[in-house]
CSV table of C-alpha atoms and ligand atoms in Angstrom, one decimal:
chain,number,residue,atom,x,y,z
A,124,MET,CA,95.8,114.8,89.1
A,125,SER,CA,92.9,114.4,87.0
A,126,GLY,CA,91.7,110.7,87.5
A,127,LYS,CA,90.0,109.2,90.6
A,128,PHE,CA,91.1,106.4,93.0
A,129,ILE,CA,88.8,104.7,93.9
A,130,VAL,CA,89.6,101.7,96.5
A,131,PHE,CA,87.9,98.3,98.0
A,132,GLU,CA,88.6,96.9,101.2
A,133,GLY,CA,87.1,94.6,103.6
A,134,VAL,CA,87.6,91.1,105.2
A,135,ASP,CA,88.9,88.4,103.8
A,136,GLY,CA,85.7,86.9,101.4
A,137,SER,CA,83.7,90.0,102.2
A,138,GLY,CA,83.0,89.8,98.0
A,139,LYS,CA,85.1,93.2,97.0
A,140,THR,CA,87.0,91.4,94.3
A,141,THR,CA,83.4,90.5,92.5
A,142,GLN,CA,82.1,94.4,93.4
A,143,LEU,CA,85.4,96.0,92.2
A,144,LYS,CA,84.9,93.9,88.7
A,145,LEU,CA,81.2,94.7,88.4
A,146,LEU,CA,82.1,98.0,88.7
A,147,GLY,CA,84.5,98.4,86.1
A,148,GLU,CA,82.5,96.9,83.4
A,149,GLU,CA,79.5,99.2,84.6
A,150,LEU,CA,81.8,102.4,84.5
A,151,ARG,CA,83.4,101.1,81.4
A,152,SER,CA,79.8,101.1,79.7
A,153,ARG,CA,79.9,104.1,80.8
A,154,GLY,CA,82.3,105.3,78.7
A,155,TYR,CA,85.0,106.3,81.6
A,156,GLU,CA,88.5,105.0,81.3
A,157,VAL,CA,89.1,102.6,84.1
A,158,LEU,CA,92.5,100.8,85.2
A,159,CYS,CA,91.3,97.6,87.5
A,160,THR,CA,94.7,96.5,89.7
A,161,ARG,CA,94.9,95.0,93.8
A,162,GLU,CA,97.2,94.9,96.8
A,163,PRO,CA,99.2,93.4,97.3
A,164,GLY,CA,100.3,93.3,93.7
A,165,GLY,CA,99.5,95.0,90.9
A,166,THR,CA,103.1,95.1,89.3
A,167,ARG,CA,105.4,91.9,88.8
A,168,VAL,CA,107.5,92.8,91.6
A,169,GLY,CA,104.5,93.6,93.4
A,170,GLU,CA,103.0,89.9,92.4
A,171,SER,CA,106.0,88.4,93.6
A,172,ILE,CA,106.1,90.2,97.3
A,173,ARG,CA,102.6,89.0,97.4
A,174,ASP,CA,103.7,85.4,96.9
A,175,ILE,CA,105.9,85.7,100.0
A,176,LEU,CA,103.3,87.5,101.9
A,177,LEU,CA,100.8,84.7,101.0
A,178,ASN,CA,102.6,81.9,101.2
A,179,PRO,CA,101.6,79.8,104.7
A,180,ALA,CA,105.1,78.5,104.7
A,181,PHE,CA,106.8,81.6,105.9
A,182,ASN,CA,104.7,81.3,109.4
A,183,ASP,CA,107.6,83.2,111.3
A,184,LEU,CA,107.4,86.6,109.7
A,185,SER,CA,107.4,89.1,112.0
A,186,PRO,CA,104.3,92.1,112.2
A,187,LEU,CA,107.3,94.6,111.3
A,188,ALA,CA,108.2,92.6,108.6
A,189,GLU,CA,105.3,92.0,107.3
A,190,ALA,CA,104.4,96.0,107.3
A,191,PHE,CA,107.4,96.8,105.7
A,192,LEU,CA,106.6,94.1,102.6
A,193,TYR,CA,103.4,95.2,101.9
A,194,ALA,CA,104.2,98.9,102.0
A,195,ALA,CA,107.1,97.8,99.6
A,196,ALA,CA,104.8,96.1,96.9
A,197,ARG,CA,103.0,99.6,97.5
A,198,ALA,CA,105.6,102.1,97.0
A,199,GLN,CA,106.4,99.7,93.6
A,200,HIS,CA,102.4,99.8,92.6
A,201,VAL,CA,102.0,104.1,93.5
A,202,GLU,CA,104.8,105.0,91.4
A,203,ARG,CA,104.5,102.4,88.6
A,204,VAL,CA,100.9,102.1,88.0
A,205,ILE,CA,98.4,104.3,90.2
A,206,LEU,CA,100.3,107.6,90.0
A,207,PRO,CA,100.5,107.3,86.1
A,208,ALA,CA,97.0,106.0,85.3
A,209,LEU,CA,95.8,109.5,87.7
A,210,GLU,CA,97.9,111.3,86.0
A,211,GLU,CA,96.1,110.1,82.2
A,212,GLY,CA,92.8,110.9,83.6
A,213,LYS,CA,91.6,107.5,84.5
A,214,ILE,CA,89.8,106.3,86.9
A,215,VAL,CA,91.6,103.5,89.0
A,216,LEU,CA,89.7,100.5,90.9
A,217,CYS,CA,92.1,99.1,93.6
A,218,ASP,CA,91.5,96.1,95.8
A,219,ARG,CA,92.8,96.8,98.7
A,220,PHE,CA,95.4,99.8,99.6
A,221,VAL,CA,96.6,101.5,103.1
A,222,ASP,CA,93.9,101.2,104.9
A,223,SER,CA,94.4,97.4,104.4
A,224,SER,CA,97.7,97.9,106.5
A,225,PHE,CA,95.7,99.6,109.1
A,226,ALA,CA,93.3,97.1,109.8
A,227,TYR,CA,95.2,93.8,109.3
A,228,GLN,CA,98.6,95.2,110.4
A,229,GLY,CA,97.6,97.9,113.1
A,230,SER,CA,94.4,96.1,114.3
A,231,GLY,CA,95.2,92.4,113.4
A,232,ARG,CA,98.4,92.3,114.4
A,233,GLY,CA,98.8,95.1,117.0
A,234,LEU,CA,101.1,97.5,115.6
A,235,GLU,CA,101.3,101.5,116.4
A,236,ILE,CA,99.2,103.4,114.0
A,237,PRO,CA,101.7,106.1,113.6
A,238,LEU,CA,104.4,103.6,113.0
A,239,LEU,CA,102.5,102.5,110.2
A,240,LYS,CA,101.6,106.0,108.6
A,241,LYS,CA,105.0,106.4,109.4
A,242,ILE,CA,106.0,103.4,107.0
A,243,ASN,CA,103.4,104.4,104.5
A,244,GLU,CA,103.8,108.2,103.8
A,245,PRO,CA,107.0,107.9,101.5
A,246,ALA,CA,105.2,104.3,100.0
A,247,THR,CA,101.8,106.3,99.0
A,248,SER,CA,103.7,109.6,98.0
A,249,GLY,CA,101.2,111.0,99.9
A,250,LEU,CA,98.5,109.7,97.8
A,251,VAL,CA,95.0,109.5,99.1
A,252,PRO,CA,91.9,107.6,97.8
A,253,ASP,CA,88.7,109.5,96.5
A,254,LEU,CA,86.7,107.1,98.2
A,255,VAL,CA,86.9,104.0,100.3
A,256,LEU,CA,84.4,101.2,100.2
A,257,ILE,CA,84.6,99.2,103.0
A,258,LEU,CA,82.8,96.0,102.3
A,259,ASP,CA,81.9,94.7,105.8
A,260,PHE,CA,80.7,91.3,106.2
A,261,SER,CA,80.8,89.0,109.1
A,262,CYS,CA,84.5,87.8,108.9
A,263,GLY,CA,83.3,83.6,110.4
A,264,SER,CA,80.7,84.5,107.0
A,265,GLY,CA,83.6,85.7,104.9
A,266,MET,CA,86.1,82.9,106.2
A,267,ASP,CA,82.7,79.8,105.2
A,268,ARG,CA,82.3,81.8,101.8
A,269,ILE,CA,86.6,81.1,101.4
A,270,CYS,CA,86.1,77.0,102.5
A,271,ARG,CA,83.1,76.7,100.2
A,272,SER,CA,85.0,77.9,96.9
A,273,GLY,CA,87.4,74.8,97.5
A,274,ARG,CA,90.7,76.8,97.1
A,275,ARG,CA,93.8,77.0,99.5
A,276,ILE,CA,93.7,78.9,102.3
A,277,ASP,CA,96.9,81.2,102.5
A,278,ARG,CA,98.7,82.8,105.4
A,279,ILE,CA,96.6,85.8,106.3
A,280,GLU,CA,93.2,83.6,106.0
A,281,GLY,CA,94.4,81.1,107.8
A,282,GLU,CA,94.7,83.4,110.8
A,283,ARG,CA,92.8,82.4,114.0
A,284,GLU,CA,89.2,83.8,113.8
A,285,ASP,CA,89.9,86.6,116.5
A,286,PHE,CA,92.2,87.9,114.2
A,287,HIS,CA,89.9,88.7,111.6
A,288,ALA,CA,87.3,89.6,113.7
A,289,LYS,CA,89.6,92.5,115.1
A,290,VAL,CA,90.7,93.4,111.4
A,291,ARG,CA,86.7,94.1,110.8
A,292,SER,CA,86.9,96.7,114.1
A,293,GLY,CA,89.6,98.7,112.8
A,294,TYR,CA,87.5,98.8,109.5
A,295,ILE,CA,84.7,99.9,111.4
A,296,ALA,CA,86.9,102.7,113.4
A,297,LEU,CA,88.6,104.1,110.2
A,298,ALA,CA,84.9,104.3,108.6
A,299,GLU,CA,83.4,106.3,111.6
A,300,SER,CA,86.9,108.4,111.7
A,301,SER,CA,86.1,109.8,108.6
A,302,PRO,CA,82.8,109.1,106.9
A,303,SER,CA,83.4,111.8,104.2
A,304,ARG,CA,85.9,109.2,102.8
A,305,TYR,CA,85.1,105.9,103.6
A,306,ARG,CA,81.2,104.1,103.0
A,307,LEU,CA,80.7,101.5,105.3
A,308,ILE,CA,78.6,99.3,103.1
A,309,ASP,CA,76.4,95.8,104.3
A,310,ALA,CA,78.1,92.9,102.0
A,311,GLY,CA,76.0,90.1,103.4
A,312,ARG,CA,73.2,90.9,101.7
A,313,PRO,CA,72.9,89.8,97.3
A,314,VAL,CA,75.1,91.0,95.2
A,315,GLY,CA,73.0,93.1,93.2
A,316,GLN,CA,71.8,95.4,96.6
A,317,VAL,CA,75.7,95.7,96.9
A,318,ARG,CA,76.3,96.8,93.8
A,319,ARG,CA,73.4,99.3,93.8
A,320,ASP,CA,75.2,101.0,96.6
A,321,VAL,CA,78.5,100.5,95.4
A,322,LEU,CA,77.4,102.5,92.1
A,323,LYS,CA,75.5,105.3,94.5
A,324,ALA,CA,79.0,105.9,96.8
A,325,VAL,CA,80.7,106.0,93.4
A,326,GLU,CA,78.6,108.3,91.6
A,327,GLU,CA,78.3,110.7,94.3
A,328,VAL,CA,82.5,111.3,93.5
A,329,LEU,CA,82.4,111.4,89.8
A,330,LYS,CA,79.8,114.3,89.9
B,605,TYD,P1,93.8,89.9,98.9
B,605,TYD,O1,94.0,89.6,97.9
B,605,TYD,O2,92.7,90.8,98.5
B,605,TYD,O3,92.9,88.5,99.3
B,605,TYD,P2,90.9,88.1,99.8
B,605,TYD,O4,90.7,88.4,98.2
B,605,TYD,O5,91.1,86.7,100.0
B,605,TYD,O6,90.4,89.1,100.3
B,605,TYD,O7,94.5,90.4,99.9
B,605,TYD,C1,95.5,89.5,100.2
B,605,TYD,C2,95.2,89.6,102.0
B,605,TYD,O8,96.7,89.9,102.0
B,605,TYD,C3,94.3,89.8,102.4
B,605,TYD,O9,94.1,88.2,103.8
B,605,TYD,C4,94.6,90.9,103.1
B,605,TYD,C5,95.9,91.0,103.8
B,605,TYD,N1,96.7,92.5,103.4
B,605,TYD,C6,97.1,93.3,104.4
B,605,TYD,O10,97.3,92.7,105.4
B,605,TYD,N2,97.7,94.1,104.6
B,605,TYD,C7,98.0,95.3,103.4
B,605,TYD,O11,98.4,96.1,103.4
B,605,TYD,C8,97.0,94.6,102.5
B,605,TYD,C9,97.2,95.3,100.9
B,605,TYD,C10,96.6,93.3,102.5
């Protein structure tokens, strides 16, 4: 596999989508071939699964069914989009990947991490990111940011504040478990400062 797989993670409203876009533009301007994609989504099937997952009408979705739906979208995404791009030598920037399932379905919903690993092993085809940038942000402020944006709150964003706090702790625990793969970045600062830290971490991986 000649490409690089870089993932952005973080609680809702942490600004990771903005940072991913900025990084994509920067890397393209340096001549890299870059694919920007997202989970759940990134494929036709995945985007349809996303519609189910984020629809507030499905407020009775069980945590296990939720975990399988995220994994199903991921299986389609890995096989049809991510692996082919990596094989072509591209840099793949992905807005969320399997660590979202560990943080949201694991720490947030309370599913066991070994179970989530078992579900996600075939879904990822064993693919592990070269770098995971976790944009750390206080959950209350994240939700404030989303509310200020004026758009509708989706099914996961509509969870109570303690759910988002558990997700955040899950991310911090992941970052501590493997400092070489994860970079915890303070996303409570101005966009330019966060961008600088993101770029520094990525440059190390591209060396
Ligand atoms: P996203 O579009 O990144 O939301 P936002 O831009 O608001 O951060 O992700 C959609 C939601 O899905 C988000 O609330 C996190 C959740 N999610 C999981 O719970 N598990 C997963 O495996 C993934 C990929 C996302």
